[in-house]
Amino acid sequence: MPGPRVYTIEEVQELVPELERAFARIETLRDELRTLHVRIGALELIWGDEVHVKGNPDHGEFAHHVASMKKLEEEIEAVTSSVNELSGEVKSIEPPLVDFYGVREGRLVHWCWTRGEKKIEHWHHVDAGFAERQPV
């Protein structure tokens, strides 16, 4: 079974627009999740545990919000998986941060991208993290 793909800096640069689209979608989904959290929280404040009972007047709305949250979480997972399928390792979605394997000066490194960067501007050793990023 082959390991993760190792990218040249030029190859990984070509993925940046796709990463931007993926994380823009995740941001939209997370905004929708926040709204649902507020709505669910309000219903739980009003009713307490009674909102979980089917006979409660707001149970249908509560159950709908919970189901919607689950769908949004699954969609976030699917978008994250699509980045992972590129052999990118999603380190964080808040803030968006993705590492790709590469080689620099004969050593295995991570090309490091975070949302807002228009190209891959940093790298770090595979045993280091975001704090040890260095300019390309």
JSON list of C-alpha atoms in Angstrom, two decimals, residues 18 21-22 29 39 50 56 62 78 105 109-110:
[
{"chain": "A", "resi": 18, "resn": "GLU", "atom": "CA", "xyz": [-9.32, 24.08, -4.48]},
{"chain": "A", "resi": 21, "resn": "ARG", "atom": "CA", "xyz": [-13.14, 26.63, -2.20]},
{"chain": "A", "resi": 22, "resn": "ALA", "atom": "CA", "xyz": [-13.23, 23.74, 0.26]},
{"chain": "A", "resi": 29, "resn": "LEU", "atom": "CA", "xyz": [-21.45, 25.19, 6.97]},
{"chain": "A", "resi": 39, "resn": "ARG", "atom": "CA", "xyz": [-31.69, 27.79, 18.26]},
{"chain": "A", "resi": 50, "resn": "GLU", "atom": "CA", "xyz": [-38.69, 18.34, 28.33]},
{"chain": "A", "resi": 56, "resn": "ASN", "atom": "CA", "xyz": [-43.46, 18.75, 23.86]},
{"chain": "A", "resi": 62, "resn": "PHE", "atom": "CA", "xyz": [-35.82, 20.73, 18.23]},
{"chain": "A", "resi": 78, "resn": "ALA", "atom": "CA", "xyz": [-17.06, 15.05, 3.51]},
{"chain": "A", "resi": 105, "resn": "GLU", "atom": "CA", "xyz": [16.94, 20.30, 0.39]},
{"chain": "A", "resi": 109, "resn": "VAL", "atom": "CA", "xyz": [8.93, 18.39, 4.95]},
{"chain": "A", "resi": 110, "resn": "HIS", "atom": "CA", "xyz": [5.38, 19.67, 5.05]}
]
